[in-house]
PDB file of C-alpha atoms and ligand atoms in Angstrom:
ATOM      1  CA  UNK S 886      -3.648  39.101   2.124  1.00  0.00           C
ATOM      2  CA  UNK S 887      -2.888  36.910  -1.112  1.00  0.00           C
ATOM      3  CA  UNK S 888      -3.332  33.033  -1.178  1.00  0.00           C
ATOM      4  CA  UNK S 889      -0.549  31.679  -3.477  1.00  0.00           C
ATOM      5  CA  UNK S 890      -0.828  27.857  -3.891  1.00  0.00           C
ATOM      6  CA  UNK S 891       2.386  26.050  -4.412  1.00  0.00           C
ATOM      7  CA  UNK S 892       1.413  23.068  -6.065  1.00  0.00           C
ATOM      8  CA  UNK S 893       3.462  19.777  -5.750  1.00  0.00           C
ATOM      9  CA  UNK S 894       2.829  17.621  -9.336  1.00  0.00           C
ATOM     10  CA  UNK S 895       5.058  14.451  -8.142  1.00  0.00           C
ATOM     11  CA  UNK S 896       4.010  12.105  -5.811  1.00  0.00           C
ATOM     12  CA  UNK S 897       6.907   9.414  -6.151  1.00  0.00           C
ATOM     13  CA  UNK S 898       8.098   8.123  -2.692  1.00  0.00           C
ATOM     14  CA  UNK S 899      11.445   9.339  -3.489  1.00  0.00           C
ATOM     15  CA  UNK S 900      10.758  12.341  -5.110  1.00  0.00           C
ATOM     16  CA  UNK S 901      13.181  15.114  -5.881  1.00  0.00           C
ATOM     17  CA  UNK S 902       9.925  17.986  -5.765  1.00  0.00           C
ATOM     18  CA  UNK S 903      10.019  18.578  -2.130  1.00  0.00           C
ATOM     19  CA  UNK S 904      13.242  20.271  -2.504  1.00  0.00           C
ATOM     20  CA  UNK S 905      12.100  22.893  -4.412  1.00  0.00           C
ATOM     21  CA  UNK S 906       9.146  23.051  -2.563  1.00  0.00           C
ATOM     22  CA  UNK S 907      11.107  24.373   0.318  1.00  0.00           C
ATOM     23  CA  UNK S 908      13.190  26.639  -1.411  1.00  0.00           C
ATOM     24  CA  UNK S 909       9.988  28.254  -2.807  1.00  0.00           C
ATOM     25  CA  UNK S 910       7.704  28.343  -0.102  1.00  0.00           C
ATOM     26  CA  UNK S 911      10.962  29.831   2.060  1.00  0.00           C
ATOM     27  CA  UNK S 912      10.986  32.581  -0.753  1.00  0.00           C
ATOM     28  CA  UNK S 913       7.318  33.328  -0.992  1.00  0.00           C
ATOM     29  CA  UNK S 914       6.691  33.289   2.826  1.00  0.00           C
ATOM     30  CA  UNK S 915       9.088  36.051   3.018  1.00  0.00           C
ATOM     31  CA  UNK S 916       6.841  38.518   1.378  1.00  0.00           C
ATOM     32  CA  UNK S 917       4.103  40.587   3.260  1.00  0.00           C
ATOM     33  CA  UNK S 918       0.865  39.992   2.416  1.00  0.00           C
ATOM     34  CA  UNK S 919       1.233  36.620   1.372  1.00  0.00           C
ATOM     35  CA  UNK S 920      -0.291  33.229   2.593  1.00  0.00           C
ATOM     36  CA  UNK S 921       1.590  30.189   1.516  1.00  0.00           C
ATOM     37  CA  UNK S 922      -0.963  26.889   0.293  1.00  0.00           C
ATOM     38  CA  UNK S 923       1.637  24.165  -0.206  1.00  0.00           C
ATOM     39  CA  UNK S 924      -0.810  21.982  -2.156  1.00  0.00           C
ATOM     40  CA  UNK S 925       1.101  18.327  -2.259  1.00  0.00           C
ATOM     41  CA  UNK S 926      -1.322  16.067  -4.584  1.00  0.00           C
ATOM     42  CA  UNK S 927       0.020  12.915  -2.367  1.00  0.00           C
ATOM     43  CA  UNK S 928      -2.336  14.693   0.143  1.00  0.00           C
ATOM     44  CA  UNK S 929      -5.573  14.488  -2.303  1.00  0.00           C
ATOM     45  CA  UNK S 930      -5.156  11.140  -3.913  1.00  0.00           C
ATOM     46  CA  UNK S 931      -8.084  11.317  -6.691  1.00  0.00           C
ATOM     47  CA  UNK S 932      -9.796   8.874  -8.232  1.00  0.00           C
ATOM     48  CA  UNK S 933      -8.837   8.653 -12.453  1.00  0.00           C
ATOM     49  CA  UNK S 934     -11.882  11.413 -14.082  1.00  0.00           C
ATOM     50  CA  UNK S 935     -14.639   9.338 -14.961  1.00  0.00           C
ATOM     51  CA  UNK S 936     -17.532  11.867 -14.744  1.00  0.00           C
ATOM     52  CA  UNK S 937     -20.019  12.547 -18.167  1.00  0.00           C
ATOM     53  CA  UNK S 938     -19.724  16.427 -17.987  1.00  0.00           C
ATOM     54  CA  UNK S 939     -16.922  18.564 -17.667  1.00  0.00           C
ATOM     55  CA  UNK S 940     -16.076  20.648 -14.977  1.00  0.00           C
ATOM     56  CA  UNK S 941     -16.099  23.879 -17.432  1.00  0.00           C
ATOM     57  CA  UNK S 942     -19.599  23.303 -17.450  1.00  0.00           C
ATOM     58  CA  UNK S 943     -20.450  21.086 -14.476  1.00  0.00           C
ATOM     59  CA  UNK S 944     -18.680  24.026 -11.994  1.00  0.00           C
ATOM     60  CA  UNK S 945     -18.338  22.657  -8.201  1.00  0.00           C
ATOM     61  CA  UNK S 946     -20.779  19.759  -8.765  1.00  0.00           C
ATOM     62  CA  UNK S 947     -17.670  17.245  -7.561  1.00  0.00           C
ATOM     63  CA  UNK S 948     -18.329  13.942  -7.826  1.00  0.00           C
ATOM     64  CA  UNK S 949     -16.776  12.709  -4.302  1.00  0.00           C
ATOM     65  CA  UNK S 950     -15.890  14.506  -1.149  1.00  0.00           C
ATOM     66  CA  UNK S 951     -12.225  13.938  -1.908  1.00  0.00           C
ATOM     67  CA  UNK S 952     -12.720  15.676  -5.102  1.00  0.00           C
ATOM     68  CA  UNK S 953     -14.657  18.565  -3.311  1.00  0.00           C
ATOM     69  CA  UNK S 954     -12.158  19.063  -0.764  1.00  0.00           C
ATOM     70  CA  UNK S 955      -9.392  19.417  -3.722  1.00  0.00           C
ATOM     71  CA  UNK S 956     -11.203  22.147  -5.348  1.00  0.00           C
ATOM     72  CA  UNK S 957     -12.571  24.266  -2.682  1.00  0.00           C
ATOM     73  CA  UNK S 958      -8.436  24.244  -2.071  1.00  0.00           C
ATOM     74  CA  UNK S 959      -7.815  25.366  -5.663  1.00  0.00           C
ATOM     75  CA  UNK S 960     -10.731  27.805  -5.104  1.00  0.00           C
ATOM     76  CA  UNK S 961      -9.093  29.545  -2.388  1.00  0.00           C
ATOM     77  CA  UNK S 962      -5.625  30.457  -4.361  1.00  0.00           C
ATOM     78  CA  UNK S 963      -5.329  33.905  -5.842  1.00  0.00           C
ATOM     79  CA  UNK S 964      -2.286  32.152  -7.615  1.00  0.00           C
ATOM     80  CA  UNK S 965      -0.487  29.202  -8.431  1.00  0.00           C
ATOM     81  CA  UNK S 966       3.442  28.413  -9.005  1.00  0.00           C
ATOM     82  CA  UNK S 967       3.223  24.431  -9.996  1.00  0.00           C
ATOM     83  CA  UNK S 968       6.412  22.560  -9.291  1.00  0.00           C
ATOM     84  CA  UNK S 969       7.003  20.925 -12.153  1.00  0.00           C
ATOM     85  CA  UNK S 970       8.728  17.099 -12.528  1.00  0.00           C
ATOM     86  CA  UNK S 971       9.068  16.004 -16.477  1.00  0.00           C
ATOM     87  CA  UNK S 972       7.778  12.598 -16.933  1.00  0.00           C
ATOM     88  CA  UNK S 973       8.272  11.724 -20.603  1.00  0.00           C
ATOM     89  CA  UNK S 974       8.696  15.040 -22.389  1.00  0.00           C
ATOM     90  CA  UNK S 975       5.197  15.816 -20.694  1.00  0.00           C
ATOM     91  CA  UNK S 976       4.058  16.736 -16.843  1.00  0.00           C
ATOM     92  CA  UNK S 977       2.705  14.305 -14.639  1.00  0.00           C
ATOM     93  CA  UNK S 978      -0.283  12.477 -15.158  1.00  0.00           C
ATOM     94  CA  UNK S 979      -1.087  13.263 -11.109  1.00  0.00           C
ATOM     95  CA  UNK S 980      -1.783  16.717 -12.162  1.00  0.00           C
ATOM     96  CA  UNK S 981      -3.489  16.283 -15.364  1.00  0.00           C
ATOM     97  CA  UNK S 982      -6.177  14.185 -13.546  1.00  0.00           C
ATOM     98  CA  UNK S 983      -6.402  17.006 -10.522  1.00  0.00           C
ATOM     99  CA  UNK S 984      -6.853  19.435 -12.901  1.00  0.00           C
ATOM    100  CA  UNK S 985      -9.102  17.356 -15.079  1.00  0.00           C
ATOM    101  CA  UNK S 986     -11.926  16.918 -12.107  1.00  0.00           C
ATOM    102  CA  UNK S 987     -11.880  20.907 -11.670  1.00  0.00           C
ATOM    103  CA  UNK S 988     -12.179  24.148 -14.167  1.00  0.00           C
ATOM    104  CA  UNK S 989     -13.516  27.270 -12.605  1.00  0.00           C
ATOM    105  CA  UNK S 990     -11.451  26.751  -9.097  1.00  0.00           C
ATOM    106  CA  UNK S 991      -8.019  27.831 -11.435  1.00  0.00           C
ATOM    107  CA  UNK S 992      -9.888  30.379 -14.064  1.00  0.00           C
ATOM    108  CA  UNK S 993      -9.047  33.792 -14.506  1.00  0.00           C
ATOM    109  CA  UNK S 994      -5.875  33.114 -11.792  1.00  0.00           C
ATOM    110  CA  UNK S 995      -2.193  34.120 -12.752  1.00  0.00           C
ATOM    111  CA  UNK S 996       0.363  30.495 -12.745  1.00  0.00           C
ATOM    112  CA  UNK S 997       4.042  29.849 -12.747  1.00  0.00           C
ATOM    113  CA  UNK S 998       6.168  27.800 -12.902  1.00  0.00           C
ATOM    114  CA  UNK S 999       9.482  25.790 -11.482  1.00  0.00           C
ATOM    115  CA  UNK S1000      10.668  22.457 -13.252  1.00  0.00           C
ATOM    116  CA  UNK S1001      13.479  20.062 -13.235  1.00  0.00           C
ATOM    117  CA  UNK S1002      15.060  17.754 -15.096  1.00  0.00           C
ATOM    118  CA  UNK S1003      17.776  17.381 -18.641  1.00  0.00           C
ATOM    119  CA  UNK S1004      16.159  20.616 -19.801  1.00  0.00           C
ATOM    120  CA  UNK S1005      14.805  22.158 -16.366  1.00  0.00           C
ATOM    121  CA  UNK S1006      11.587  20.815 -16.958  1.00  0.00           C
ATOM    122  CA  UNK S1007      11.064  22.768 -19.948  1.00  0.00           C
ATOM    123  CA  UNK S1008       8.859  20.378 -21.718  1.00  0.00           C
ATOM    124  CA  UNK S1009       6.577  19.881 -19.002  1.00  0.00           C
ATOM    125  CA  UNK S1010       6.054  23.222 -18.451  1.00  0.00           C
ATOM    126  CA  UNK S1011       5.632  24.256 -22.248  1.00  0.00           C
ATOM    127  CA  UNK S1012       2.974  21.720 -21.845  1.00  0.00           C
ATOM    128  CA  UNK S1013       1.746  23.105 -18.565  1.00  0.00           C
ATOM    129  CA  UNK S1014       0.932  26.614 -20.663  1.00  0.00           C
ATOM    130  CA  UNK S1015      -1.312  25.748 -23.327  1.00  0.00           C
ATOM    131  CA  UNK S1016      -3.580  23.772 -20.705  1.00  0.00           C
ATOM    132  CA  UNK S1017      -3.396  26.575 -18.084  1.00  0.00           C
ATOM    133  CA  UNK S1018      -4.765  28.427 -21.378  1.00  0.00           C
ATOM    134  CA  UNK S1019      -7.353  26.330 -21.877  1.00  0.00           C
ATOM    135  CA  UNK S1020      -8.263  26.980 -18.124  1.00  0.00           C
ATOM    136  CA  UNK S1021      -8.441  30.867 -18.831  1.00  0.00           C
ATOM    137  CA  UNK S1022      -4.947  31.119 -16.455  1.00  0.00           C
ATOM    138  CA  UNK S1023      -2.670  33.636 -17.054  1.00  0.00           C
ATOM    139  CA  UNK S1024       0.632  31.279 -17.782  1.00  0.00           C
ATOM    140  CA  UNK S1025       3.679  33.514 -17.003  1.00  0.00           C
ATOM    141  CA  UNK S1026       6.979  33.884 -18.612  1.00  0.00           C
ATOM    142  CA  UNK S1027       9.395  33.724 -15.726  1.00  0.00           C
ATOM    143  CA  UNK S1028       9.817  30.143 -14.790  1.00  0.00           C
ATOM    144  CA  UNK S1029      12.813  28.979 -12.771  1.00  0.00           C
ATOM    145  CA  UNK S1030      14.792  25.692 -14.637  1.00  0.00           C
ATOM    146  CA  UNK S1031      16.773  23.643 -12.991  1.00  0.00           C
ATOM    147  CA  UNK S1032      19.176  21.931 -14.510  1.00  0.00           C
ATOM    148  CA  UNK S1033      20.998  19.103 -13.987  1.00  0.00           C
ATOM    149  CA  UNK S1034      24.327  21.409 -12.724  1.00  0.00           C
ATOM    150  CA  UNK S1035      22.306  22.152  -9.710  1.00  0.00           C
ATOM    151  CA  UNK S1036      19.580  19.140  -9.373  1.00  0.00           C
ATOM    152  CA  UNK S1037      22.407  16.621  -8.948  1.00  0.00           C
ATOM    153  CA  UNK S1038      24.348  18.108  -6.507  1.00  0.00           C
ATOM    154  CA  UNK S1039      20.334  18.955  -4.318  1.00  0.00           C
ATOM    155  CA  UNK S1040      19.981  15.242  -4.644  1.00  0.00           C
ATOM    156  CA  UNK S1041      22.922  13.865  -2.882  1.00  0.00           C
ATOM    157  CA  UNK S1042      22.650  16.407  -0.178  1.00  0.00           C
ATOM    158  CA  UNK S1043      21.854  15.262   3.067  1.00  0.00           C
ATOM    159  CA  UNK S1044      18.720  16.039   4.884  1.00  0.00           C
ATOM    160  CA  UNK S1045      17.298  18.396   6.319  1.00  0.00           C
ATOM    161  CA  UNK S1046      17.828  20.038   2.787  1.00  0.00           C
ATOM    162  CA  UNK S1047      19.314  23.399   2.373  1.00  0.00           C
ATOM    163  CA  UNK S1048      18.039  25.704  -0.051  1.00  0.00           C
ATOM    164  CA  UNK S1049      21.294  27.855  -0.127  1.00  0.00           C
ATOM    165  CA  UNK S1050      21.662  24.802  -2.781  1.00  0.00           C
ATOM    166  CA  UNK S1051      19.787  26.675  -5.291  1.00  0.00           C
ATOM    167  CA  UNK S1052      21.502  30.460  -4.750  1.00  0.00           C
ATOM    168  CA  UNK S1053      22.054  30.427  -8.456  1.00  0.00           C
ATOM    169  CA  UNK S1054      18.882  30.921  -9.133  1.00  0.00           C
ATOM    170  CA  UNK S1055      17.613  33.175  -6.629  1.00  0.00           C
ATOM    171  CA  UNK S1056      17.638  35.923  -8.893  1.00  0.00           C
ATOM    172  CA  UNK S1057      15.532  34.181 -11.308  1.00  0.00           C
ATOM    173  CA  UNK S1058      12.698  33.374  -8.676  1.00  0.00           C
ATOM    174  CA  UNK S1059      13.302  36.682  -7.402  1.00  0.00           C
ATOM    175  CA  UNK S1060      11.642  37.837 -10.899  1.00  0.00           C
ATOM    176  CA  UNK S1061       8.993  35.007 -11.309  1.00  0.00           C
ATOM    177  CA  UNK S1062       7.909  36.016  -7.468  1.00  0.00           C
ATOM    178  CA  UNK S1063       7.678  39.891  -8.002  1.00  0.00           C
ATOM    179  CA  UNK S1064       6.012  39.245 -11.574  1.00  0.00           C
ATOM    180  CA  UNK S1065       3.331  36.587 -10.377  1.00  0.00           C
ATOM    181  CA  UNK S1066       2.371  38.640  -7.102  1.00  0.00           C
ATOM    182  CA  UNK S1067       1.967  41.673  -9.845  1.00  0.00           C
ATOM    183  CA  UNK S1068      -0.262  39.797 -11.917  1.00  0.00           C
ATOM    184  CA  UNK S1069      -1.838  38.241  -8.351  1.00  0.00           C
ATOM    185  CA  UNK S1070      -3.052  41.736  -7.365  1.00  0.00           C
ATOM    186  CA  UNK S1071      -4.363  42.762 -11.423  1.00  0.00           C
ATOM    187  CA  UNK S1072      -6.210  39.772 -11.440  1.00  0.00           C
ATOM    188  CA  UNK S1073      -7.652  39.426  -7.708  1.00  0.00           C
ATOM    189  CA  UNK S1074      -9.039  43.304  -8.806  1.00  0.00           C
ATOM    190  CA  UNK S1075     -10.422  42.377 -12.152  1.00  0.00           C
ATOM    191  CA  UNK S1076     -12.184  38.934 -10.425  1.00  0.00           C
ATOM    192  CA  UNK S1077     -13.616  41.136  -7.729  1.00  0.00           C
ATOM    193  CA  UNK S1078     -15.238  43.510 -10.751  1.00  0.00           C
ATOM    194  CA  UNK S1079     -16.638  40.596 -12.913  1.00  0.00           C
TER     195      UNK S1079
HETATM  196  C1  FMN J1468       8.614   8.051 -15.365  1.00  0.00           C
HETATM  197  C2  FMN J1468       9.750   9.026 -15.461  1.00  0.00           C
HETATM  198  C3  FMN J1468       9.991   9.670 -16.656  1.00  0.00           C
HETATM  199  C4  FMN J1468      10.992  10.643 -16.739  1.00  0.00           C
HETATM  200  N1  FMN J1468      11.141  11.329 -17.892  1.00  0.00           N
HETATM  201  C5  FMN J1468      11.968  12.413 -17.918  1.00  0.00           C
HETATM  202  C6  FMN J1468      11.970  13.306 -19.024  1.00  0.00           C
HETATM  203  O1  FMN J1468      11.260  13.155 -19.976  1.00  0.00           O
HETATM  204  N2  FMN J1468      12.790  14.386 -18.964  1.00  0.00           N
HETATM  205  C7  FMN J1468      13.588  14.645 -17.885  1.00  0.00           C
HETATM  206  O2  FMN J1468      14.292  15.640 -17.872  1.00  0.00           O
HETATM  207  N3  FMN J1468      13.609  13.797 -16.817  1.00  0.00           N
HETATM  208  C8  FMN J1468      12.821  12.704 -16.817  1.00  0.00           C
HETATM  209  N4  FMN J1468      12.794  11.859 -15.734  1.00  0.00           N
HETATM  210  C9  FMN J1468      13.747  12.102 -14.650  1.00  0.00           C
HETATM  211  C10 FMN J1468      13.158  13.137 -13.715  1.00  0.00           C
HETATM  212  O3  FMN J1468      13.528  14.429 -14.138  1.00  0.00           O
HETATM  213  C11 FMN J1468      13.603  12.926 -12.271  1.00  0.00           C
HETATM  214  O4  FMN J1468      13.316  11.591 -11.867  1.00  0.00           O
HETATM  215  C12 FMN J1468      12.941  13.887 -11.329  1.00  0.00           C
HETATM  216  O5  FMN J1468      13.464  13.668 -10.039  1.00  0.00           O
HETATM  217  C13 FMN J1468      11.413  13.720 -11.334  1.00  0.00           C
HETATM  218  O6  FMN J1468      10.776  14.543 -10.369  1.00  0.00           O
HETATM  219  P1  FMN J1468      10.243  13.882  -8.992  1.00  0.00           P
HETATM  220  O7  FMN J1468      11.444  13.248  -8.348  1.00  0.00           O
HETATM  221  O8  FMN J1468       9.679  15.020  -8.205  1.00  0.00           O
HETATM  222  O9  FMN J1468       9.236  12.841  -9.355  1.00  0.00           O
HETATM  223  C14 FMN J1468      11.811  10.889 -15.634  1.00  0.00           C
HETATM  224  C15 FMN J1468      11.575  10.211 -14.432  1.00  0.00           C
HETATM  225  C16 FMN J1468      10.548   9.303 -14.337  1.00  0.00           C
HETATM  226  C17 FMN J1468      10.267   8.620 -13.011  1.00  0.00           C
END
């Protein structure tokens, strides 16, 4: 059984995220062999990264036990789809700072991604690649975008949300599922050998 963490990078009161949050986690959860972490960062509020060493070098020395209890979460995921909101051409600075107080809890893990926004959240996630480099992630190609044709519409629709919303782009998660859980079992493999 794979862990795949489906991580929530908004935490706005009135944020659009947790509707693709449930399309998501719907999709994943139907797939054998799969255990669903819906990691919402409202639910670790941590304090701005103040410590003198990094994390890349530091490795699980966390600084409180809100921070610990974050990345023994991280730790657990085999992979990572971050739901990504665009906040000024860039992703949020919730996520940056989560990431920022951890290193080796994401390394050597396969990530994609799903955005929002103008451009689908293409900025943020363009962004979202060169760290999850820097991390030693494996940043996949097949994110899901979308656009304001189908966020609009998902925003006025009443509660409880349907996903059925997004059906225009369940081929395209289709893809960035069956690609990240291939890349989820290469990697899990090559972490157990290192
Ligand atoms: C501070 C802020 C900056 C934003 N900047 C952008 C932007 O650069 N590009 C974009 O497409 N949308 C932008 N938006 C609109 C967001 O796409 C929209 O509010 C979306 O719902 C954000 O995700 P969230 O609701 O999960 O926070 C911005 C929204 C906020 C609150």
């Amino acid at each position: 059984m794979r862990n795949v963490a489906v991580v929530i990078s908004s935490t706005r009161p009135s944020r659009f995220a947790d509707k693709p949050a449930k399309w998501v986690v719907d999709r994943l959860q139907s797939e054998d062999d799969v255990d669903v972490d819906l990691i919402d960062l409202r639910d670790h509020p941590l304090p701005p990264f103040d410590q003198a060493v990094s994390p890349a070098y530091a490795q699980r020395d966390y600084s409180t036990p809100e921070v610990a209890r974050f990345g023994e979460r991280i730790d657990r995921a085999d992979a990572f789809v971050i739901l990504a909101a665009e906040y000024n051409h860039g992703y949020t600075g919730a996520l940056k700072n989560a990431m920022d107080h951890t290193f080796v809890e994401w390394q050597h893990k396969p990530v994609s991604f799903v955005g929002w926004g103008g451009v689908g959240g293409a900025r943020a996630i363009e962004q979202l690649r060169l760290v999850s480099v820097e991390f030693e992630m494996a940043p996949l190609r097949h994110a899901v975008h979308i656009l304001p044709d189908l966020m609009l519409p998902a925003m006025q629709a009443p509660e409880p949300f349907d996903p059925a919303l997004f059906a225009a782009l369940d081929d395209k998660l289709d893809k960035l599922v069956a690609d990240l859980l291939w890349w989820t079992e290469a990697l899990a493999s090559a972490r157990a050998y290192a």
